[in-house]
Amino acid sequence: MINLIQIELFKLFSAYRTYITFAIALLLMLVINLGLYSDGEELFGFLLQSINDYFYIEGNVVNGYLIAYLALNTLWIHIPVLIIIVTANIFSGEFELGTIRLLLTQPITRTKLLIAKIISMIIYNFCFMLVIALSAIIPSVLLFGTGDVVVFIDGIQFIQESTFLSRFFNAIIFATMAMIAFSSITMYFALYFKNTLTAILLSLGILIIMTLLQTFVIGIFSSWQPYLFTFHIAKWQLLFVNEVPYKSILNSVYYLMAMSIFFIAISIFKFNRMNISE
Amino acid sequence: MYILKVENLALDYGKQKILNNISFAFKKGQIIGLLGPNGAGKSSIIKILAGLVFPKSGKLSFNKLPKKSFSELREYCGFLIDSPAFYPFLTAKQNLYLVNKINKANADLDELLQKVGLSQVDKKKVKHFSTGMKQRLAVAQSILRNPEVLILDEPFNGLDPNGFQDLINLLKDLNEKGTTIIVSSHLLNELEQFADTFILLHKGIIALDISKSELLKSKKKVAFTFESEPSIEVTEFLNTMDVVFKNPVLAVLQLNPNEIATVVNKLVAMESTPINVETLTILQEKYLEITK
């Protein structure tokens, strides 16, 4: 199995597409940092105007930690999009190239092959989120320094400087789990349709529709909210409230894990019964 | 002794019957040619043997041992599936390295590349390869593990005459060393050059299963074309033979291989030398019949 995982990782990291997603992630973080470096003071001055009437704020509010927190908001759409593209290609790319025939005519079982691919997908997710984490925190701290953070989640939250890094990296771990869950959906589509573009479009469609339902919670949709995976993905934000609701976050962790296991299981089932006739 | 035996193999794609309860067996150490026009079912048989496609029914035994599923064959067989595919962003050697690693084999990749005539381009990315080069690389990956049985689907596609001859020499060499080889092709002439047994498929059934020795012994259709209508003496002589078809200047006879020379000599002696003599084996005859 380790052999197969090594092969999958070798293929993954030999493809320039993988590095493009890393480069885009770095660029994304750089743009956020540069944008806030040039206009940040003005923007935050405007945002803090309303609370300045009630609070006396001392020190550097626009600091690297706040920027790193804001950068995490790319978790809504930008990061999933990049992850979808690579994940879809890990699975359906083999069908499109025809290399699935090469792999499946070797003395390995389909289940082992798929598990090796899933593990390499998980490793990619970890690497990608690590790049996101480091590129979010290092340049922002270097450019803006550190300090306490004021964020708006269910009201104003004041995060002490000393607790920020642990909250930030917990959020990254949570987000990685969320991205793995989302990748599992993409994997299923990629195997079902054997086509990268279809898998990407369907995954994006689900992401966009669920985000919209999540954003415009109206009428009957409000009761559906806990069943939307975007509802659970968003729980990373709760790691930045003063009293972290760990129970609620843990429930979402269970939800995302169950979702990953479900899609991995049906993907293995499907893959083992699939005719590779083309 | 049969190395691979398949009984009652059936495959449907929806309502379309691809293979219709066919049975066949391959003798150890032979080169077997799977023949048939496009759509006859050759590639489907190979995909089933490779475990890529699941048949509706079919029993398999390998070296007399029954096997639960066709995918078990992958342990013993090397495959080249029609239109071989590789990772285009990797070099020829890297592609082979992957197959080597999957199999935990210890093949000498440089030697292997030399064997298939790709040693000069081992560091070239496969995306820059021609069809013929890809075909050679596919052969290299299929023989990497020194399999007991080598199963090749249309291996001559895209090969130039030199490549074709090189591949035939390589297959003959492997066969001499004991590898059983199954080759599918829609081109009869290619297979006739080196196969020991021929299985002709048509619309999912076996139209003919014949060994080369049987083929050599079997009667052939011989067409004699004359410049003008032969004399009565010649016509009478021809009528004593097994005549299949006859018109004033053409006579098609069914003859044993050793009779052909005798008949020609007799015709020459009767001063009715045919301007053209064409022979058709039973395999060629059947093949022409189904590809009409």
XYZ file of C-alpha atoms in Angstrom:
570
model
C 0.000 0.000 0.000
C 2.845 2.415 0.881
C 4.241 1.649 -2.544
C 0.992 2.699 -4.193
C 0.731 5.853 -2.109
C 4.278 6.802 -3.092
C 3.357 6.296 -6.749
C 0.249 8.420 -6.416
C 2.206 11.181 -4.695
C 4.930 10.960 -7.335
C 2.317 11.472 -10.061
C 0.551 14.217 -8.143
C 3.696 16.197 -7.479
C 5.076 15.607 -10.982
C 2.099 17.381 -12.535
C 2.537 21.132 -12.922
C -1.199 21.604 -12.205
C -0.563 20.810 -8.548
C 1.999 23.597 -8.265
C -0.291 26.027 -10.053
C -2.819 25.646 -7.233
C -0.062 26.304 -4.676
C 1.077 29.349 -6.667
C -2.487 30.680 -6.883
C -2.930 30.185 -3.134
C 0.284 32.111 -2.462
C -0.751 34.850 -4.865
C -4.169 35.070 -3.232
C -2.611 35.606 0.176
C -0.110 38.087 -1.246
C -2.879 40.140 -2.865
C -4.839 40.217 0.409
C -1.728 41.359 2.286
C -0.723 43.993 -0.250
C -4.278 45.286 -0.535
C -4.603 45.705 3.192
C -1.097 47.132 3.440
C -2.023 49.976 1.090
C -5.665 50.635 2.109
C -6.069 48.684 5.340
C -5.848 51.574 7.812
C -8.510 53.528 5.972
C -10.792 50.505 5.585
C -10.556 49.417 9.215
C -10.898 52.999 10.384
C -14.217 53.053 8.583
C -15.312 49.706 10.003
C -14.287 50.581 13.544
C -16.006 53.985 13.392
C -19.212 52.613 14.886
C -17.535 50.910 17.836
C -15.187 53.794 18.549
C -18.166 55.548 20.118
C -18.493 52.796 22.730
C -14.952 51.450 23.158
C -11.599 53.009 23.666
C -9.311 51.080 21.370
C -5.641 51.303 22.080
C -2.794 49.815 20.075
C -2.487 48.262 16.618
C -5.896 46.822 15.620
C -4.928 46.380 11.982
C -2.258 43.788 12.614
C -0.944 40.627 11.005
C -3.229 38.370 13.014
C -6.332 40.202 11.840
C -5.127 39.961 8.241
C -4.475 36.214 8.698
C -7.995 35.828 10.081
C -9.446 37.751 7.135
C -7.402 35.650 4.721
C -9.153 32.564 6.086
C -12.358 33.891 4.543
C -11.075 32.573 1.242
C -12.218 29.227 2.677
C -15.725 30.023 1.490
C -15.150 29.731 -2.242
C -11.575 30.342 -3.423
C -9.805 27.502 -1.650
C -12.515 24.879 -2.337
C -12.382 25.772 -6.038
C -8.642 25.113 -6.217
C -8.982 21.883 -4.255
C -11.860 20.682 -6.459
C -9.749 21.077 -9.593
C -6.850 18.978 -8.311
C -9.082 16.372 -6.666
C -11.201 15.871 -9.767
C -8.064 15.383 -11.798
C -6.561 12.844 -9.375
C -9.519 10.555 -10.053
C -11.055 11.281 -13.451
C -7.731 12.346 -14.976
C -6.758 8.667 -15.112
C -9.899 7.888 -17.130
C -9.320 10.779 -19.491
C -5.685 9.857 -20.104
C -6.594 6.168 -20.352
C -3.949 5.385 -17.710
C -6.617 3.751 -15.550
C -6.263 0.744 -17.882
C -2.520 0.704 -17.300
C -3.031 0.735 -13.529
C -5.834 -1.797 -13.410
C -3.983 -4.335 -15.513
C -1.278 -4.511 -12.847
C -1.636 -7.023 -10.000
C -3.271 -4.630 -7.536
C -6.841 -4.564 -6.319
C -9.145 -1.710 -7.230
C -9.838 -0.992 -3.564
C -6.124 -0.644 -2.796
C -5.620 1.642 -5.763
C -8.520 3.869 -4.779
C -7.446 4.005 -1.135
C -3.937 5.024 -2.250
C -5.505 7.785 -4.327
C -7.695 8.892 -1.421
C -4.676 9.045 0.883
C -2.741 11.077 -1.659
C -5.772 13.371 -1.975
C -5.775 13.816 1.827
C -2.018 14.515 1.806
C -2.558 17.078 -0.944
C -5.287 18.731 1.135
C -2.926 18.925 4.130
C -0.112 20.356 2.024
C -2.417 22.869 0.414
C -3.880 24.021 3.720
C -0.374 24.246 5.163
C 0.627 26.515 2.275
C -2.514 28.582 2.932
C -1.772 28.786 6.665
C 1.863 29.774 6.278
C 1.243 32.190 3.438
C -1.602 33.763 5.417
C 0.295 34.209 8.643
C 3.972 34.808 7.772
C 3.740 37.767 5.347
C 0.963 39.427 7.346
C 2.913 39.224 10.601
C 6.060 40.475 8.851
C 4.202 43.367 7.240
C 1.786 44.347 10.007
C 3.202 42.891 13.223
C 1.090 41.179 15.875
C -1.559 42.290 18.349
C -5.007 41.566 19.751
C -7.705 40.933 17.199
C -11.173 42.398 16.906
C -13.527 40.306 14.786
C -17.243 40.458 14.095
C -18.859 37.055 14.686
C -22.204 37.157 16.467
C -21.188 40.575 17.725
C -17.758 41.922 18.491
C -15.158 39.426 19.653
C -11.894 40.519 21.228
C -9.226 37.871 20.776
C -6.116 38.139 22.888
C -2.845 38.071 20.972
C -1.558 35.142 23.053
C -4.488 32.867 22.046
C -4.597 33.788 18.374
C -2.081 31.317 16.919
C -3.667 28.275 18.564
C -7.101 29.396 17.338
C -5.710 30.023 13.862
C -4.061 26.617 13.509
C -7.108 24.853 14.977
C -9.157 26.630 12.328
C -6.730 25.381 9.676
C -7.049 21.789 10.951
C -10.828 22.120 10.952
C -10.763 23.624 7.467
C -8.563 20.766 6.245
C -11.191 18.286 7.439
C -13.861 20.326 5.704
C -11.855 20.375 2.488
C -11.331 16.597 2.687
C -15.091 16.145 3.068
C -15.669 18.361 0.074
C -12.955 16.569 -1.911
C -14.768 13.290 -1.200
C -17.865 14.605 -2.981
C -15.718 15.686 -5.921
C -14.040 12.268 -5.959
C -17.407 10.538 -6.215
C -18.473 12.746 -9.124
C -15.100 12.250 -10.806
C -15.434 8.461 -10.594
C -19.087 8.435 -11.547
C -18.757 10.629 -14.621
C -15.109 9.783 -15.438
C -14.769 13.379 -16.552
C -12.850 16.139 -14.791
C -14.890 19.061 -16.092
C -18.220 17.475 -15.142
C -16.908 16.695 -11.655
C -15.638 20.261 -11.220
C -18.892 21.808 -12.459
C -21.084 19.619 -10.263
C -18.931 20.185 -7.180
C -18.894 23.927 -7.794
C -22.634 23.909 -8.361
C -23.199 22.205 -5.026
C -20.816 24.605 -3.295
C -22.467 27.693 -4.768
C -26.051 26.550 -4.163
C -25.361 25.473 -0.600
C -23.508 28.707 0.131
C -26.458 30.673 -1.229
C -28.941 28.652 0.836
C -26.637 29.168 3.801
C -26.439 32.918 3.224
C -30.106 33.571 2.540
C -31.653 31.590 5.337
C -35.299 32.097 4.605
C -38.495 30.203 5.302
C -38.234 26.462 4.835
C -34.485 26.658 4.156
C -33.745 27.528 7.768
C -34.707 24.030 8.930
C -32.402 22.531 6.315
C -29.395 24.484 7.482
C -27.827 21.807 9.710
C -27.917 19.406 6.753
C -25.940 21.710 4.488
C -22.253 20.931 4.596
C -21.461 24.628 4.077
C -23.153 25.196 7.450
C -20.571 22.901 9.022
C -17.643 24.196 6.974
C -18.399 27.665 8.341
C -17.874 26.485 11.894
C -14.165 27.363 11.704
C -15.253 30.914 12.478
C -16.459 29.838 15.913
C -12.847 29.222 16.873
C -12.512 33.016 16.894
C -15.185 33.802 19.465
C -14.219 34.472 23.046
C -15.900 31.413 24.530
C -15.263 28.752 21.890
C -18.348 26.468 21.568
C -16.335 23.269 21.277
C -19.416 21.030 21.383
C -20.924 22.670 18.333
C -17.586 22.530 16.522
C -17.132 18.877 17.437
C -20.595 18.075 16.075
C -19.570 19.620 12.797
C -16.324 17.621 12.855
C -18.411 14.434 13.219
C -20.709 15.566 10.422
C -17.776 16.245 8.072
C -16.094 12.956 8.978
C -19.321 11.016 8.411
C -19.739 12.776 5.094
C -16.174 11.905 4.029
C -16.618 8.259 5.048
C -19.945 8.032 3.225
C -18.584 9.383 -0.049
C -15.384 7.339 0.213
C -17.454 4.178 0.823
C -19.785 4.741 -2.125
C -16.828 5.651 -4.324
C -15.078 2.364 -3.471
C -18.334 0.483 -4.097
C -18.798 2.190 -7.445
C -15.152 1.793 -8.518
C -15.152 -1.941 -7.782
C -18.148 -2.501 -10.027
C -17.138 -0.239 -12.826
C -16.490 -1.513 -16.348
C -13.459 0.149 -17.897
C -14.554 -0.409 -21.453
C -13.087 2.675 -23.142
C -1.385 -28.525 -21.988
C -3.760 -25.598 -21.735
C -2.496 -22.632 -19.755
C -5.709 -20.646 -19.935
C -9.196 -21.968 -20.458
C -12.389 -19.938 -20.667
C -15.850 -21.441 -20.850
C -19.222 -19.897 -21.679
C -18.019 -16.346 -21.777
C -20.833 -13.878 -22.335
C -20.866 -10.103 -22.293
C -23.708 -7.693 -22.928
C -23.651 -3.917 -23.102
C -27.272 -3.097 -22.453
C -29.293 -5.010 -25.018
C -26.298 -5.477 -27.291
C -24.666 -8.892 -27.120
C -20.910 -8.476 -27.400
C -19.810 -12.037 -26.610
C -22.214 -14.905 -26.980
C -21.303 -17.807 -24.678
C -17.984 -18.579 -26.255
C -15.396 -21.045 -24.990
C -11.736 -21.208 -25.872
C -8.425 -22.456 -24.524
C -4.861 -21.380 -25.091
C -2.024 -23.898 -25.173
C 1.061 -23.196 -23.104
C 4.019 -21.814 -25.026
C 2.064 -20.937 -28.136
C 1.432 -17.712 -29.975
C -2.313 -17.346 -30.377
C -3.822 -14.926 -32.843
C -7.224 -13.461 -32.027
C -8.598 -12.355 -35.324
C -11.646 -10.571 -36.487
C -12.949 -7.359 -37.960
C -13.601 -4.331 -35.763
C -16.434 -5.037 -33.364
C -15.956 -8.809 -33.460
C -15.277 -8.985 -29.724
C -11.467 -9.297 -29.606
C -10.862 -6.275 -27.399
C -13.765 -7.251 -25.165
C -12.199 -10.666 -24.542
C -8.878 -9.020 -23.681
C -10.548 -6.460 -21.392
C -12.344 -9.281 -19.578
C -9.100 -11.239 -19.196
C -7.468 -8.070 -17.843
C -10.264 -7.607 -15.310
C -11.280 -4.252 -16.781
C -14.724 -5.411 -17.837
C -16.967 -7.793 -15.902
C -18.618 -10.468 -18.050
C -22.215 -11.592 -17.689
C -20.992 -15.172 -17.340
C -17.844 -17.190 -17.841
C -15.605 -19.697 -16.109
C -11.860 -19.344 -16.025
C -9.067 -21.729 -15.240
C -5.365 -20.998 -15.343
C -2.839 -23.835 -15.379
C -5.801 -26.164 -14.709
C -6.719 -24.289 -11.519
C -10.149 -22.679 -11.480
C -10.118 -18.960 -10.739
C -12.843 -17.029 -9.004
C -12.491 -13.919 -11.086
C -10.737 -12.814 -14.222
C -8.834 -10.141 -12.333
C -6.760 -12.922 -10.733
C -5.072 -13.329 -14.122
C -3.204 -10.060 -13.611
C -0.788 -11.932 -11.359
C 0.448 -14.026 -14.264
C -0.237 -11.950 -17.343
C 1.192 -8.846 -18.914
C -1.282 -6.744 -20.863
C -1.185 -4.237 -23.638
C -4.636 -2.785 -24.012
C -5.707 -1.120 -27.262
C -4.583 2.558 -27.520
C -1.961 2.421 -24.785
C -1.900 5.394 -22.459
C 0.843 6.872 -20.319
C 1.421 9.865 -18.078
C 2.325 12.513 -20.656
C 4.131 14.720 -18.155
C 6.560 11.899 -17.282
C 9.440 10.536 -19.346
C 9.472 7.062 -20.892
C 11.720 5.817 -18.106
C 9.593 7.415 -15.376
C 6.491 5.757 -16.812
C 8.233 2.396 -16.687
C 9.523 3.194 -13.202
C 5.914 3.539 -12.008
C 4.940 0.152 -13.414
C 8.104 -1.342 -11.955
C 7.285 0.097 -8.541
C 3.626 -0.997 -8.603
C 4.788 -4.528 -9.284
C 7.652 -4.330 -6.801
C 9.683 -5.681 -9.706
C 13.353 -5.185 -10.183
C 13.504 -4.834 -13.934
C 16.469 -3.210 -15.628
C 14.620 -0.307 -17.217
C 17.514 0.710 -19.470
C 17.749 -2.803 -20.865
C 13.999 -2.887 -21.346
C 14.007 0.412 -23.224
C 16.827 -0.861 -25.395
C 14.859 -4.030 -26.131
C 11.971 -2.011 -27.566
C 14.220 0.504 -29.321
C 13.560 3.473 -27.061
C 16.915 3.811 -25.300
C 17.696 7.020 -27.209
C 14.550 8.740 -25.967
C 14.375 7.454 -22.401
C 14.449 10.985 -20.984
C 11.929 12.407 -23.415
C 8.468 13.181 -22.049
C 5.835 10.831 -23.397
C 3.678 13.748 -24.578
C 6.247 14.218 -27.355
C 6.091 10.553 -28.424
C 4.633 9.353 -31.726
C 1.992 6.610 -31.771
C 4.627 4.058 -32.721
C 6.896 5.098 -29.837
C 3.984 4.833 -27.396
C 3.243 1.397 -28.769
C 6.851 0.335 -28.131
C 6.686 1.725 -24.612
C 3.437 -0.157 -24.036
C 5.160 -3.367 -25.088
C 7.994 -2.601 -22.670
C 5.603 -2.118 -19.749
C 3.704 -5.299 -20.612
C 6.845 -7.466 -20.565
C 8.419 -5.737 -17.560
C 7.476 -8.493 -15.106
C 8.404 -11.354 -17.431
C 4.827 -12.628 -17.328
C 3.900 -16.229 -18.088
C 1.322 -15.001 -20.566
C 1.514 -11.866 -22.634
C -1.805 -10.509 -23.910
C -1.574 -7.804 -26.558
C -4.468 -5.960 -28.126
C -3.643 -4.582 -31.574
C 0.065 -4.185 -30.768
C 1.008 -3.327 -34.342
C -1.120 -0.180 -34.520
C 0.966 2.811 -35.501
C 4.174 0.845 -36.057
C 6.236 1.451 -39.152
C 7.563 -1.602 -41.076
C 10.782 -1.643 -39.017
C 8.861 -1.355 -35.769
C 6.533 -4.102 -36.925
C 9.415 -6.442 -37.697
C 11.193 -5.540 -34.441
C 8.068 -6.361 -32.477
C 7.567 -9.677 -34.251
C 11.199 -10.586 -33.517
C 10.777 -9.585 -29.869
C 7.580 -11.644 -29.526
C 9.192 -14.651 -31.183
C 12.156 -14.306 -28.848
C 9.904 -14.146 -25.782
C 7.925 -17.108 -27.054
C 11.101 -19.141 -27.495
C 11.868 -18.427 -23.851
C 8.504 -19.913 -22.872
C 6.075 -16.991 -22.800
C 2.623 -17.765 -24.095
C 1.502 -14.876 -26.279
C -2.017 -13.875 -27.230
C -2.211 -11.203 -29.910
C -5.345 -9.643 -31.265
C -5.436 -7.980 -34.626
C -7.893 -7.161 -37.351
C -5.180 -7.709 -39.933
C -4.810 -11.327 -40.952
C -1.489 -10.898 -42.766
C 0.212 -9.653 -39.576
C -0.844 -12.649 -37.536
C -0.254 -15.261 -40.220
C 3.449 -14.457 -40.025
C 4.012 -15.780 -36.556
C 0.936 -17.183 -34.789
C 0.643 -20.912 -34.004
C -3.116 -20.900 -33.507
C -5.823 -18.677 -34.856
C -9.178 -17.855 -33.324
C -11.412 -15.998 -35.708
C -14.203 -14.030 -34.105
C -17.293 -12.626 -35.703
C -20.122 -10.818 -33.953
C -19.226 -12.254 -30.571
C -18.918 -15.888 -31.602
C -15.961 -18.008 -32.648
C -16.166 -18.493 -36.396
C -13.016 -20.615 -36.580
C -10.453 -22.010 -34.134
C -7.584 -23.617 -35.981
C -3.903 -24.340 -35.417
C -1.260 -23.490 -37.987
C -0.480 -27.176 -38.563
C -4.161 -27.918 -39.195
C -4.276 -24.923 -41.479
C -1.298 -26.154 -43.471
C -2.851 -29.596 -43.818
C -6.338 -28.373 -44.687
C -7.676 -28.020 -48.213
C -7.177 -24.656 -49.863
C -9.220 -22.846 -52.393
C -7.069 -22.325 -55.474
C -8.151 -19.938 -58.191
C -6.654 -20.540 -61.646
C -7.045 -17.705 -64.118
C -6.503 -18.460 -67.788
C -5.750 -16.055 -70.594
C -8.476 -17.590 -72.755
C -11.021 -20.354 -72.447
C -9.090 -23.607 -71.894
C -9.361 -26.612 -74.208
C -11.960 -29.363 -73.711
C -9.188 -31.624 -72.449
C -8.276 -29.121 -69.735
C -11.932 -28.515 -68.838
C -12.483 -32.232 -68.485
C -9.379 -32.484 -66.319
C -10.561 -29.648 -64.092
C -13.980 -31.243 -63.782
C -12.402 -34.310 -62.234
C -11.337 -32.064 -59.324
C -13.401 -30.568 -56.535
C -14.670 -27.503 -58.419
C -16.090 -24.681 -56.345
C -16.646 -22.127 -59.056
C -16.018 -21.971 -62.718
C -16.416 -19.564 -65.594
C -14.746 -19.613 -69.033
C -11.427 -18.178 -67.826
C -11.509 -18.891 -64.077
C -11.630 -22.129 -62.155
C -11.684 -22.268 -58.366
C -10.791 -25.665 -56.954
C -10.637 -27.100 -53.469
C -7.259 -28.791 -53.224
C -5.015 -30.428 -50.698
C -1.742 -28.502 -50.306
C 0.262 -31.284 -51.982
C -2.128 -31.367 -54.972
C -1.549 -27.759 -56.014
C 1.842 -28.281 -57.650
C 0.620 -31.431 -59.409
C -2.360 -29.597 -60.906
C -0.210 -26.684 -62.053
C 2.293 -29.058 -63.651
C -0.486 -30.913 -65.411
C -1.959 -27.665 -66.751
C 1.466 -26.611 -68.037
C 1.864 -30.003 -69.695
C -1.534 -29.515 -71.375
C -0.311 -26.123 -72.648
C -2.869 -24.240 -70.623
C -0.581 -22.450 -68.217
C -2.704 -20.254 -65.950
C -1.733 -16.570 -65.941
C -2.496 -16.336 -62.247
C -2.788 -18.819 -59.398
C -4.183 -17.598 -56.107
C -4.546 -19.722 -53.008
C -6.790 -19.086 -50.064
C -6.502 -20.955 -46.802
C -9.664 -21.819 -44.938
C -8.774 -19.009 -42.527
C -8.367 -16.447 -45.276
C -11.538 -17.676 -46.898
C -13.526 -17.389 -43.692
C -12.002 -14.026 -42.887
C -12.889 -12.641 -46.297
C -16.361 -14.041 -45.948
C -17.064 -12.243 -42.679
C -15.404 -8.989 -43.634
C -17.299 -8.706 -46.930
